[in-house]
Amino acid sequence: MEHQHQYDAQGRQLCCTPQEGKIYKDAGAKKLLEEHDHDHNDDDGHNHDHDNSDKTTFQMFLPAIISLAVLLSGIILDNFIAQKWFASWVRIVWYFAAYLPVGLPVLKEAFESIRKGDVFSEFLLMGIATTGAFSIGEYPEGVAVMLFYSVGEVFQTLAVSRAKSNIKALLDQRPDEVTILENNQPKTIPADQAKIGDIIQLKSGEKLALDGELISDSASFNTAALTGESKPDTKSKGESVLAGMINLQTIVQVKVTTAYEDSKLSKILEMVQNATAQKAPTELFIRKFARIYTPIVVGLALLICLVPYFFTDNYVFRDWLYRALVFLVISCPCALVISIPLGYFGGIGAASKNGILFKGSNFLDIIANIQNVVMDKTGTMTEGVFKVQEINIKPEFDKNELLKMVNALESKSTHPIATAIHDYVGEIDQSLELQNTEEIAGHGLKAIVKGKELLIGNFKLMDKFSIRYDIDPSKIIYTVIAIAYDGKFAGYITIADSIKEDAKQTVEKLHNLNVKATMLSGDKSTVVKFVAQQLGIDNAFGDLLPEDKVNKVKEIKSKNETVAFVGDGVNDAPVVALSDVGIAMGGLGSDATIETADVVIQDDKPSKIPMAINIGKQTRKIVLQNIILAFAVKGVVLILGAGGLATMWEAVFADVGVALLAILNAVRIQKMKF
């Protein structure tokens, strides 16, 4: 059973430290971090946690500092200030004292790994190599190898801790408590106890814990936690506000509309939590590789030590054992099994910082190879907010009177076009009486107003009721709403939504990445082609049904090309399923979007599409760099070690040095500008 926080009558938290209490069980932060450690430990035998979570950096380095001090004093007594007493058992004990602070924890880890059934761990390799060095009298080298290995371990632990703290920061987006108004009196309660309909009082600088509706006249919010955008977002009365937003003004009131666990932020956090579970193929390969690679290397080390006995005349066991020990130190797969998952982890973190959420590291790999981006029009490349462009009413009709009737009838519809007409005309004339109101699917609306028939819709509606008109609808670019009154064509209204300000830049960036752009829309063909022409989109198709979109995507995939589809993730579910990567725009507006898509762009900006592709490419580049670096250096030094040309010092560089370089390279992605 999961731990439940305890609160007193005033709503104050009685259990857990404040830091621990901020990590929500609903968001799964603890589960994520525990799984990350457990996953890492089980799969590659290498856990960088070592109970260091509560230690300072100095405390983590203290054993290495003590070991270094004793080692250096021993080397000085050996080579620079020779002392007669520093010989025999005293010398052995001295170096053994230098070995213990750094060697004992590693030997303990090796024992624990063997007990759990993971025999060929990195800890065992280091234990064999250093105790072997002691057995042949190479005391300073044995201590030095373990010392540098331990220092490397601390640096690696710090790198993993930093990655984990980034995830904690992402998960820790909501306060544990909220202040609600009860009989107009403020009362603090646990956030997960707030009910739908409660009124939250949010002070300036406070973070909202649940989704709701703003009931104050207006408020300005920092939405950086959700969208990656630092620009304040001003909301008006009645608009939706989401968990994670920070109030920037005076006290505001928000009515709770969604349960704590169902908020958009909870779903986003759940998605980030699950992202670490879906591994990229490279990551999975490295894990499997490490399991096979390590025992093979141990076997080769045994062969290096023993086989030359049968082929050389002057076989010296000590020399060949030394070569085998060097070979073991070099062989540790640390650089690969730590830096590669860390690279993908960094890629997901970098994307999250920019308001792009990947459902798994596997999608970072897939999106890096995308050749086609197929996009919807409305809400993706355009604002999705329709505005009246032109009103063309015949002179024999009273324009103002007709528009009042149109506005009254359109108020019966929830279509965005109705909203556009209402915004243009204004308040509805309540004195107008509508009779026999009817919505004709796929055509428009019909009603009796002032005893005469009013028709509003497309030109198919005009044809259906045999209304004659003297214009060619195909020559009008925008969406057209035809109007007929008393059996006569009265004119038309054109409506369009505006292109997003970064849409053109998006297409240019896609072309720079050698990605083709295609627009598929159910909107009128003339509108779709007009928008595509303005943006420089390669191919555009309008008047499409969902099955038509599926056929168009199949057509692209039949050329053996990869496809990312960008849409709302709900209406276009069949296309999202068919595409290699489904990208959802407006993840903050739709629960179903978060459920359906592989990648969610939180702030509706199409410019995040090429950014997501670029993050995927950079992540893949860093992972490949680390693989090449590790294999190249280890390969060269392994050959030199087997031939007796590499000492323990080169072995330390091949293991710890390369691992540190790979880790530094992996965390670099979090600092990149995209």
XYZ file of C-alpha atoms in Angstrom:
674
model
C 0.000 0.000 0.000
C 1.323 3.448 -0.944
C 2.098 5.979 1.749
C -0.625 8.604 2.323
C 0.381 12.026 3.660
C -1.120 12.926 7.052
C -2.482 16.425 7.809
C -3.763 18.172 10.930
C -7.101 20.023 11.238
C -5.579 23.135 9.681
C -4.347 21.158 6.695
C -0.663 21.228 7.707
C 1.382 18.223 6.653
C 2.471 16.054 9.618
C 4.659 13.494 7.852
C 7.630 13.481 5.458
C 10.209 16.174 4.954
C 9.022 19.149 2.870
C 11.263 18.029 0.001
C 9.920 14.472 0.057
C 6.356 15.681 0.475
C 6.577 17.659 -2.737
C 7.072 14.558 -4.845
C 3.608 13.402 -5.768
C 2.552 9.789 -5.739
C 0.011 10.647 -8.470
C 2.807 11.936 -10.668
C 4.807 8.805 -9.903
C 8.023 10.689 -9.166
C 9.220 8.294 -6.497
C 8.284 5.331 -8.614
C 10.175 6.797 -11.554
C 13.360 7.405 -9.604
C 13.198 4.023 -7.855
C 12.564 2.279 -11.161
C 15.449 4.140 -12.725
C 17.821 2.902 -10.025
C 16.352 -0.613 -9.969
C 16.309 -0.849 -13.751
C 19.876 0.298 -13.989
C 21.083 -2.031 -11.276
C 19.344 -5.115 -12.583
C 20.221 -4.670 -16.200
C 23.860 -3.811 -16.124
C 25.007 -4.482 -12.587
C 25.964 -0.918 -12.087
C 24.084 1.245 -9.652
C 25.292 4.809 -9.161
C 23.103 5.591 -6.219
C 25.174 3.881 -3.467
C 23.053 5.475 -0.762
C 24.644 8.830 -1.562
C 21.389 10.759 -1.853
C 21.858 12.493 1.525
C 25.641 13.013 1.274
C 27.355 16.247 0.322
C 29.834 16.260 -2.552
C 32.724 16.491 -0.058
C 31.430 13.446 1.863
C 31.226 11.507 -1.392
C 34.847 12.359 -2.241
C 36.181 11.888 1.333
C 37.173 8.174 0.990
C 39.094 9.018 -2.209
C 40.833 11.969 -0.491
C 41.950 9.737 2.425
C 43.117 7.024 0.026
C 45.031 9.530 -2.115
C 46.798 11.013 0.931
C 47.943 7.579 2.173
C 48.922 6.459 -1.373
C 51.007 9.591 -2.076
C 52.793 9.294 1.271
C 53.585 5.637 0.430
C 54.960 6.549 -3.021
C 57.127 9.287 -1.409
C 58.488 6.806 1.147
C 59.105 4.313 -1.674
C 60.879 6.600 -4.140
C 61.910 9.946 -2.661
C 62.540 9.652 1.084
C 63.491 6.012 1.445
C 63.076 4.670 4.989
C 64.365 1.304 6.229
C 61.242 0.729 8.333
C 59.029 1.163 5.244
C 59.486 -2.394 4.009
C 58.086 -5.888 4.278
C 54.776 -6.125 6.169
C 54.726 -2.387 7.106
C 54.706 -1.436 3.398
C 51.922 -3.963 2.641
C 49.780 -2.706 5.557
C 50.387 0.923 4.483
C 49.119 0.337 0.946
C 46.330 -1.883 2.257
C 45.216 1.062 4.447
C 45.233 3.228 1.300
C 43.176 0.591 -0.535
C 40.445 0.032 2.078
C 38.523 3.391 1.901
C 37.997 3.053 -1.870
C 38.236 -0.725 -2.305
C 35.941 -1.958 0.458
C 32.715 -0.370 -0.956
C 33.471 -1.807 -4.416
C 34.193 -5.306 -3.056
C 30.960 -5.086 -1.045
C 29.041 -4.164 -4.241
C 30.677 -7.095 -6.043
C 29.569 -9.483 -3.285
C 25.999 -8.070 -3.364
C 25.866 -8.440 -7.170
C 27.001 -12.083 -6.985
C 24.421 -12.748 -4.247
C 21.719 -11.396 -6.589
C 22.918 -13.646 -9.417
C 24.766 -10.954 -11.384
C 28.243 -12.476 -11.288
C 30.021 -10.547 -14.036
C 29.573 -7.037 -12.739
C 31.996 -4.181 -13.148
C 32.650 -4.324 -9.403
C 33.874 -7.926 -9.680
C 36.201 -6.997 -12.557
C 37.745 -4.179 -10.506
C 37.969 -6.404 -7.419
C 39.824 -9.164 -9.319
C 42.145 -6.664 -11.062
C 43.190 -4.806 -7.900
C 43.494 -7.808 -5.575
C 45.457 -9.486 -8.386
C 47.803 -6.476 -8.496
C 48.354 -6.847 -4.730
C 49.060 -10.572 -5.150
C 51.972 -9.846 -7.512
C 53.363 -7.026 -5.352
C 52.107 -4.103 -7.471
C 50.642 -2.349 -4.437
C 50.732 1.314 -5.603
C 49.165 0.382 -8.960
C 46.461 -1.713 -7.282
C 45.531 1.201 -5.009
C 45.745 3.751 -7.854
C 43.411 1.760 -10.124
C 40.767 1.452 -7.403
C 41.255 5.096 -6.369
C 40.732 6.495 -9.878
C 37.891 4.073 -10.479
C 36.166 5.302 -7.273
C 36.690 8.959 -8.237
C 35.120 8.138 -11.603
C 32.219 6.467 -9.804
C 31.570 9.626 -7.763
C 31.576 11.795 -10.889
C 29.210 9.355 -12.584
C 26.947 9.338 -9.511
C 26.845 13.141 -9.617
C 25.924 13.045 -13.328
C 23.093 10.558 -12.744
C 21.894 12.560 -9.700
C 21.767 15.681 -11.833
C 19.671 13.892 -14.442
C 17.354 12.615 -11.694
C 17.041 16.098 -10.178
C 15.950 17.393 -13.602
C 13.161 14.807 -13.604
C 12.264 15.755 -10.017
C 12.047 19.401 -11.054
C 9.721 18.466 -13.907
C 7.554 16.284 -11.672
C 7.433 18.749 -8.789
C 5.092 21.203 -10.509
C 2.208 21.483 -8.054
C 1.828 22.497 -4.449
C 0.647 19.812 -2.028
C -1.932 22.189 -0.571
C -4.561 24.615 -1.844
C -6.486 27.446 -0.215
C -10.213 27.137 -0.869
C -13.015 29.488 0.117
C -15.526 27.921 2.495
C -18.353 30.294 3.507
C -16.130 33.092 2.135
C -13.401 32.097 4.608
C -10.007 30.822 3.324
C -9.164 27.260 4.375
C -6.009 25.293 3.515
C -6.529 21.638 2.558
C -4.475 18.907 0.793
C -4.713 19.449 -2.975
C -5.976 15.934 -3.666
C -8.953 16.561 -1.371
C -10.222 19.550 -3.387
C -13.510 18.754 -5.121
C -14.940 19.850 -8.456
C -16.814 23.110 -7.851
C -14.543 24.301 -5.010
C -13.283 27.891 -5.297
C -9.478 28.177 -5.003
C -8.010 31.449 -3.787
C -4.651 31.946 -5.502
C -2.264 34.606 -4.209
C 0.352 36.373 -6.320
C 3.327 34.065 -6.921
C 1.378 30.915 -6.004
C 1.173 27.883 -8.296
C -2.212 26.397 -9.214
C -2.671 22.775 -8.099
C -5.755 21.776 -10.145
C -7.341 22.613 -13.491
C -10.138 25.149 -13.266
C -12.073 28.087 -14.662
C -11.064 31.669 -13.884
C -13.900 33.460 -12.092
C -11.986 36.704 -11.497
C -12.256 39.280 -14.293
C -8.707 38.674 -15.592
C -5.342 37.331 -14.503
C -1.833 36.933 -15.855
C -0.080 33.564 -15.505
C 3.422 32.212 -15.967
C 2.937 28.993 -17.978
C 6.641 28.058 -18.297
C 6.151 24.833 -16.299
C 3.686 23.591 -18.932
C 4.820 25.137 -22.214
C 8.475 26.083 -21.759
C 7.432 29.668 -22.615
C 8.399 32.413 -20.140
C 6.052 34.981 -21.746
C 3.067 35.672 -19.415
C -0.335 34.441 -20.588
C -3.303 36.683 -19.759
C -6.610 34.920 -19.117
C -10.100 36.431 -18.957
C -13.108 35.458 -16.839
C -14.512 32.073 -17.896
C -11.282 30.846 -19.536
C -9.577 27.612 -18.515
C -6.503 27.720 -16.316
C -4.344 24.661 -15.708
C -2.411 23.076 -12.856
C 1.204 24.265 -12.878
C 0.408 27.857 -13.891
C 1.751 30.588 -11.559
C -0.388 33.621 -10.732
C 1.546 36.818 -11.493
C -0.967 39.386 -10.250
C -3.126 40.084 -7.212
C -5.348 37.462 -5.560
C -7.532 35.620 -8.079
C -10.247 33.008 -7.727
C -10.446 29.780 -9.711
C -13.332 27.291 -9.789
C -12.089 23.659 -9.824
C -13.316 21.808 -12.944
C -11.179 18.641 -12.869
C -10.206 16.175 -10.156
C -6.589 16.334 -8.941
C -5.547 13.044 -10.562
C -7.267 13.889 -13.883
C -5.637 17.281 -14.488
C -3.686 17.898 -17.691
C -0.494 18.170 -15.638
C -1.081 14.766 -13.995
C -1.445 13.206 -17.434
C 1.671 14.978 -18.687
C 3.670 13.849 -15.643
C 2.423 10.303 -16.084
C 3.584 10.441 -19.696
C 7.069 11.656 -18.683
C 7.224 8.928 -16.023
C 6.438 6.243 -18.599
C 8.931 7.714 -21.074
C 11.859 6.069 -19.267
C 10.186 2.657 -19.625
C 10.189 2.751 -23.446
C 13.808 2.200 -24.408
C 15.413 3.063 -27.723
C 16.781 0.099 -29.755
C 20.370 1.324 -29.184
C 19.769 1.392 -25.433
C 18.312 -2.127 -25.432
C 21.183 -3.412 -27.585
C 23.832 -1.977 -25.233
C 22.189 -3.637 -22.227
C 22.118 -7.033 -23.929
C 25.632 -6.465 -25.254
C 26.997 -5.725 -21.750
C 25.575 -9.005 -20.404
C 27.329 -11.038 -23.107
C 30.454 -8.878 -23.432
C 31.587 -8.945 -19.778
C 31.789 -12.750 -19.282
C 33.540 -13.075 -22.669
C 36.168 -10.562 -21.524
C 36.684 -12.456 -18.231
C 37.213 -15.641 -20.257
C 39.708 -13.879 -22.561
C 41.587 -12.540 -19.518
C 41.961 -16.127 -18.230
C 43.200 -17.235 -21.642
C 45.720 -14.355 -21.782
C 47.066 -15.454 -18.404
C 47.219 -19.237 -18.981
C 47.445 -20.071 -22.722
C 50.936 -18.511 -23.309
C 52.325 -21.206 -20.943
C 51.914 -23.703 -23.788
C 53.441 -21.506 -26.507
C 56.361 -19.599 -24.919
C 59.692 -20.901 -23.672
C 60.230 -18.268 -21.003
C 56.708 -18.098 -19.548
C 56.543 -15.885 -16.426
C 53.216 -16.230 -14.658
C 53.520 -12.828 -12.950
C 53.928 -10.965 -16.277
C 51.005 -12.679 -17.988
C 48.795 -12.276 -14.914
C 49.584 -8.540 -14.982
C 48.549 -8.380 -18.670
C 45.310 -10.206 -17.863
C 44.574 -7.806 -14.988
C 45.167 -4.795 -17.250
C 42.855 -6.400 -19.807
C 40.127 -6.781 -17.128
C 40.331 -3.130 -16.041
C 40.075 -1.924 -19.645
C 37.118 -4.191 -20.394
C 34.609 -2.552 -17.995
C 31.585 -1.466 -20.106
C 30.813 1.509 -17.836
C 31.144 4.184 -20.548
C 28.472 2.461 -22.618
C 25.951 1.304 -20.026
C 25.865 4.654 -18.227
C 26.362 7.307 -20.919
C 23.922 5.924 -23.502
C 20.799 5.821 -21.283
C 21.948 9.177 -19.874
C 22.089 10.551 -23.450
C 18.468 9.565 -24.108
C 17.469 10.760 -20.646
C 19.064 14.116 -21.500
C 17.229 14.240 -24.833
C 13.847 13.723 -23.142
C 14.766 16.357 -20.526
C 15.904 18.898 -23.154
C 12.656 18.394 -25.088
C 10.564 18.783 -21.896
C 12.283 22.076 -21.105
C 11.150 23.330 -24.511
C 7.526 22.216 -24.065
C 7.876 19.013 -26.119
C 6.986 15.721 -24.436
C 8.271 12.398 -25.817
C 6.526 9.218 -24.675
C 9.760 7.231 -24.894
C 13.408 7.395 -25.937
C 12.514 5.134 -28.883
C 10.601 8.074 -30.436
C 13.755 10.223 -30.218
C 15.403 7.672 -32.513
C 12.438 7.440 -34.888
C 11.886 11.203 -35.223
C 15.579 11.701 -36.037
C 15.012 9.714 -39.270
C 11.718 11.342 -40.335
C 11.551 12.175 -44.061
C 7.981 13.529 -44.258
C 5.919 15.678 -41.931
C 2.222 15.416 -42.776
C 0.150 18.075 -41.042
C -3.426 19.080 -40.496
C -4.304 22.720 -41.275
C -6.735 24.026 -38.675
C -5.151 24.373 -35.240
C -1.777 23.137 -36.477
C -0.580 25.694 -39.022
C -3.488 28.101 -38.489
C -4.855 29.523 -35.234
C -8.120 27.584 -35.463
C -9.969 30.788 -34.525
C -12.244 31.812 -37.391
C -12.876 35.462 -38.254
C -15.246 37.067 -40.734
C -13.273 38.286 -43.756
C -15.966 39.690 -46.068
C -19.747 40.256 -46.039
C -21.451 40.445 -49.421
C -25.216 41.081 -49.124
C -27.387 41.948 -52.122
C -28.744 45.541 -52.105
C -32.411 44.485 -52.032
C -31.923 43.059 -48.516
C -31.452 45.044 -45.299
C -27.887 44.048 -44.367
C -28.137 44.803 -40.642
C -31.509 43.106 -40.259
C -30.348 40.017 -42.178
C -27.145 39.728 -40.101
C -29.211 39.867 -36.895
C -31.300 36.941 -38.156
C -28.166 35.016 -39.222
C -26.597 35.631 -35.804
C -29.719 34.417 -34.003
C -29.895 31.193 -36.037
C -26.145 30.489 -35.836
C -26.384 30.772 -32.030
C -28.084 27.359 -32.161
C -24.803 25.844 -33.476
C -21.529 25.151 -31.633
C -19.465 25.295 -34.849
C -16.472 27.705 -34.836
C -18.107 29.512 -37.793
C -21.069 30.401 -35.550
C -18.642 31.869 -33.004
C -16.977 33.941 -35.738
C -20.318 35.384 -36.881
C -21.341 36.099 -33.280
C -18.013 37.885 -32.627
C -18.574 40.019 -35.741
C -22.284 40.865 -35.332
C -22.380 41.137 -31.545
C -25.167 40.422 -29.057
C -28.089 38.239 -30.175
C -31.373 40.049 -30.739
C -33.626 38.213 -28.274
C -36.755 39.744 -29.819
C -36.312 37.575 -32.930
C -38.460 34.471 -32.768
C -37.113 31.334 -34.510
C -39.518 28.573 -35.496
C -38.961 25.058 -36.880
C -35.195 25.332 -36.419
C -33.394 22.435 -38.098
C -29.760 21.475 -38.627
C -29.214 19.686 -41.933
C -26.079 17.498 -41.566
C -23.295 18.455 -43.934
C -25.287 21.403 -45.292
C -26.236 24.013 -42.687
C -29.191 25.462 -40.755
C -32.848 26.216 -41.577
C -35.504 28.124 -39.632
C -38.620 30.262 -40.037
C -37.939 33.889 -39.049
C -40.677 36.539 -39.299
C -42.796 34.028 -41.167
C -40.233 33.427 -43.921
C -37.638 30.679 -44.469
C -34.007 31.475 -43.613
C -31.227 29.206 -44.881
C -27.565 29.465 -43.778
C -24.898 27.016 -44.893
C -22.803 25.886 -47.858
C -23.852 26.047 -51.501
C -24.987 22.416 -51.329
C -27.751 23.715 -49.058
C -28.729 26.263 -51.734
C -28.843 23.485 -54.343
C -30.913 21.266 -52.039
C -33.603 23.928 -51.720
C -33.308 24.987 -55.403
C -32.051 28.469 -54.568
C -30.516 30.088 -57.666
C -27.301 32.062 -57.205
C -25.155 34.073 -59.620
C -21.640 33.402 -58.266
C -19.069 30.621 -58.678
C -18.215 29.361 -55.142
C -15.036 27.594 -56.407
C -13.465 30.973 -57.205
C -13.787 32.189 -53.595
C -10.650 31.282 -51.628
C -12.059 31.366 -48.112
C -14.762 29.277 -46.461
C -18.129 30.603 -47.681
C -21.435 30.753 -45.789
C -24.316 31.238 -48.209
C -27.541 32.951 -47.076
C -31.028 32.641 -48.561
C -34.196 34.349 -47.268
C -37.739 33.934 -48.498
C -36.602 31.599 -51.304
C -34.046 34.075 -52.707
C -30.240 34.122 -52.576
C -29.353 36.995 -50.220
C -25.544 36.886 -50.382
C -22.636 35.298 -48.553
C -20.116 35.692 -45.731
C -16.475 34.548 -46.077
C -14.686 33.222 -43.031
C -11.054 32.212 -42.497
C -8.668 31.567 -39.671
C -5.291 33.285 -39.563
C -1.961 31.552 -40.161
C 0.223 31.120 -37.052
C 3.096 33.573 -36.925
C 5.785 30.874 -36.837
C 4.154 28.603 -39.473
C 6.243 29.816 -42.437
C 9.451 29.579 -40.406
C 8.451 26.009 -39.473
C 8.256 24.888 -43.112
C 11.592 26.581 -43.914
C 13.270 24.753 -41.002
C 11.762 21.430 -42.106
C 13.204 21.971 -45.607
C 16.607 22.806 -44.059
C 16.421 19.401 -42.310
C 15.609 17.769 -45.710
C 12.092 16.944 -44.531
C 9.156 17.262 -46.949
C 5.960 18.958 -45.732
C 2.468 17.829 -46.776
C -0.840 19.360 -45.683
C -3.985 17.207 -45.454
C -7.264 18.824 -44.437
C -11.006 18.328 -44.529
C -11.318 22.038 -45.272
C -12.137 23.465 -48.712
C -9.396 22.699 -51.289
C -9.010 26.344 -52.354
C -8.399 27.367 -48.722
C -5.911 24.524 -48.121
C -3.944 25.268 -51.286
C -3.950 29.009 -50.558
C -2.487 28.419 -47.058
C 0.030 25.868 -48.403
C 1.164 28.307 -51.100
C 1.723 31.066 -48.540
C 3.776 28.738 -46.330
C 5.779 27.004 -49.074
C 4.379 23.541 -48.250
C 5.369 20.886 -50.840
C 1.978 19.148 -51.263
C -1.524 20.103 -50.119
C -4.870 18.294 -50.350
C -8.292 19.514 -49.182
C -11.875 18.222 -48.974
C -10.562 15.009 -47.367
C -12.443 12.584 -45.160
C -10.489 10.666 -42.438
C -10.174 7.627 -44.744
C -8.795 9.871 -47.520
C -6.053 11.074 -45.142
C -5.179 7.457 -44.349
C -4.843 6.683 -48.084
C -2.588 9.709 -48.638
C -0.271 8.628 -45.787
C -0.248 5.044 -47.129
C 0.766 6.474 -50.501
C 3.801 8.193 -48.917
C 4.748 5.109 -46.884
C 4.527 2.915 -50.013
C 7.675 4.769 -51.196
C 9.496 3.375 -48.101
C 9.632 6.827 -46.518
C 9.063 7.604 -42.835
C 6.123 9.817 -41.831
C 5.325 11.979 -38.803
C 1.697 13.109 -38.641
C 0.839 16.335 -36.806
C -2.776 16.857 -35.792
C -5.186 16.834 -32.897
C -4.674 13.128 -32.180
C -8.410 12.457 -31.826
C -10.220 12.992 -35.146
C -7.106 11.840 -36.950
C -6.555 8.712 -34.825
C -6.366 6.350 -37.862
C -3.600 8.485 -39.434
C -1.734 8.805 -36.137
C -1.800 4.992 -35.796
C -0.492 4.550 -39.334
C 2.327 7.117 -39.097
C 5.754 6.342 -37.632
C 5.408 9.184 -35.102
C 2.145 10.860 -34.064
C 2.671 14.471 -32.965
C -0.189 16.235 -31.169
C -0.605 20.000 -31.193
C -2.369 21.621 -28.286
C -1.737 18.890 -25.726
C -2.924 21.261 -22.997
C -6.370 21.406 -24.561
C -7.190 17.742 -25.044
C -6.920 14.768 -22.690
C -7.343 12.385 -25.622
C -4.408 14.031 -27.406
C -2.048 13.108 -24.589
C -3.383 9.545 -24.643
C -3.054 9.113 -28.421
C 0.121 10.870 -29.549
C 3.751 9.715 -29.323
C 4.938 13.310 -28.971
C 2.953 16.220 -27.492
C 3.732 19.870 -28.304
C 2.294 21.768 -25.375
C 2.068 25.344 -26.634
C 0.518 24.866 -30.109
C 3.602 26.293 -31.841
C 4.382 24.508 -35.130
C 8.029 25.663 -34.856
C 8.400 22.975 -32.167
C 8.011 20.291 -34.903
C 11.469 20.910 -36.474
C 12.819 21.490 -32.956
C 11.642 18.003 -31.919
C 13.309 16.500 -35.019
C 16.515 18.414 -34.248
C 16.542 17.212 -30.606
C 16.153 13.644 -31.904
C 19.058 14.114 -34.335
C 21.324 15.674 -31.684
C 20.507 12.901 -29.172
C 21.321 10.220 -31.756
C 24.562 12.014 -32.686
C 25.699 12.141 -29.030
C 24.816 8.463 -28.477
C 26.765 7.437 -31.604
C 29.737 9.591 -30.552
C 29.802 7.819 -27.179
C 29.595 4.354 -28.735
C 32.431 5.114 -31.191
C 34.578 6.758 -28.474
C 34.150 3.848 -26.050
C 34.745 1.087 -28.610
C 37.682 2.839 -30.301
C 39.632 3.655 -27.120
C 38.847 0.358 -25.400
C 39.663 -1.615 -28.567
C 43.106 0.000 -28.955
C 44.027 -0.299 -25.257
C 42.703 -3.895 -25.053
C 45.055 -4.896 -27.882
C 47.964 -3.034 -26.255
C 47.145 -4.609 -22.881
C 47.036 -8.136 -24.307
C 50.403 -7.499 -25.972
C 51.948 -6.208 -22.752
C 52.310 -2.644 -24.067
C 49.709 -1.018 -21.779
C 50.020 -0.609 -18.019
C 47.351 -0.163 -15.377
C 47.513 3.607 -15.956
C 46.373 3.272 -19.594
C 43.735 0.811 -18.373
C 42.372 3.404 -15.930
C 42.044 5.934 -18.750
C 40.322 3.391 -21.006
C 37.725 2.716 -18.311
C 37.221 5.705 -16.014
C 38.547 8.384 -18.388
C 36.424 7.303 -21.339
C 33.359 6.897 -19.096
C 33.737 10.452 -17.794
C 34.243 11.864 -21.302
C 31.155 9.992 -22.522
C 29.054 11.216 -19.588
C 30.170 14.832 -20.079
C 29.222 14.457 -23.742
C 25.820 12.959 -22.799
C 24.839 15.782 -20.422
C 25.888 18.365 -23.039
C 22.499 18.040 -24.791
C 20.736 19.621 -21.803
C 22.727 22.836 -22.373
C 22.102 23.029 -26.133
C 19.967 25.706 -27.774
C 17.509 24.335 -30.322
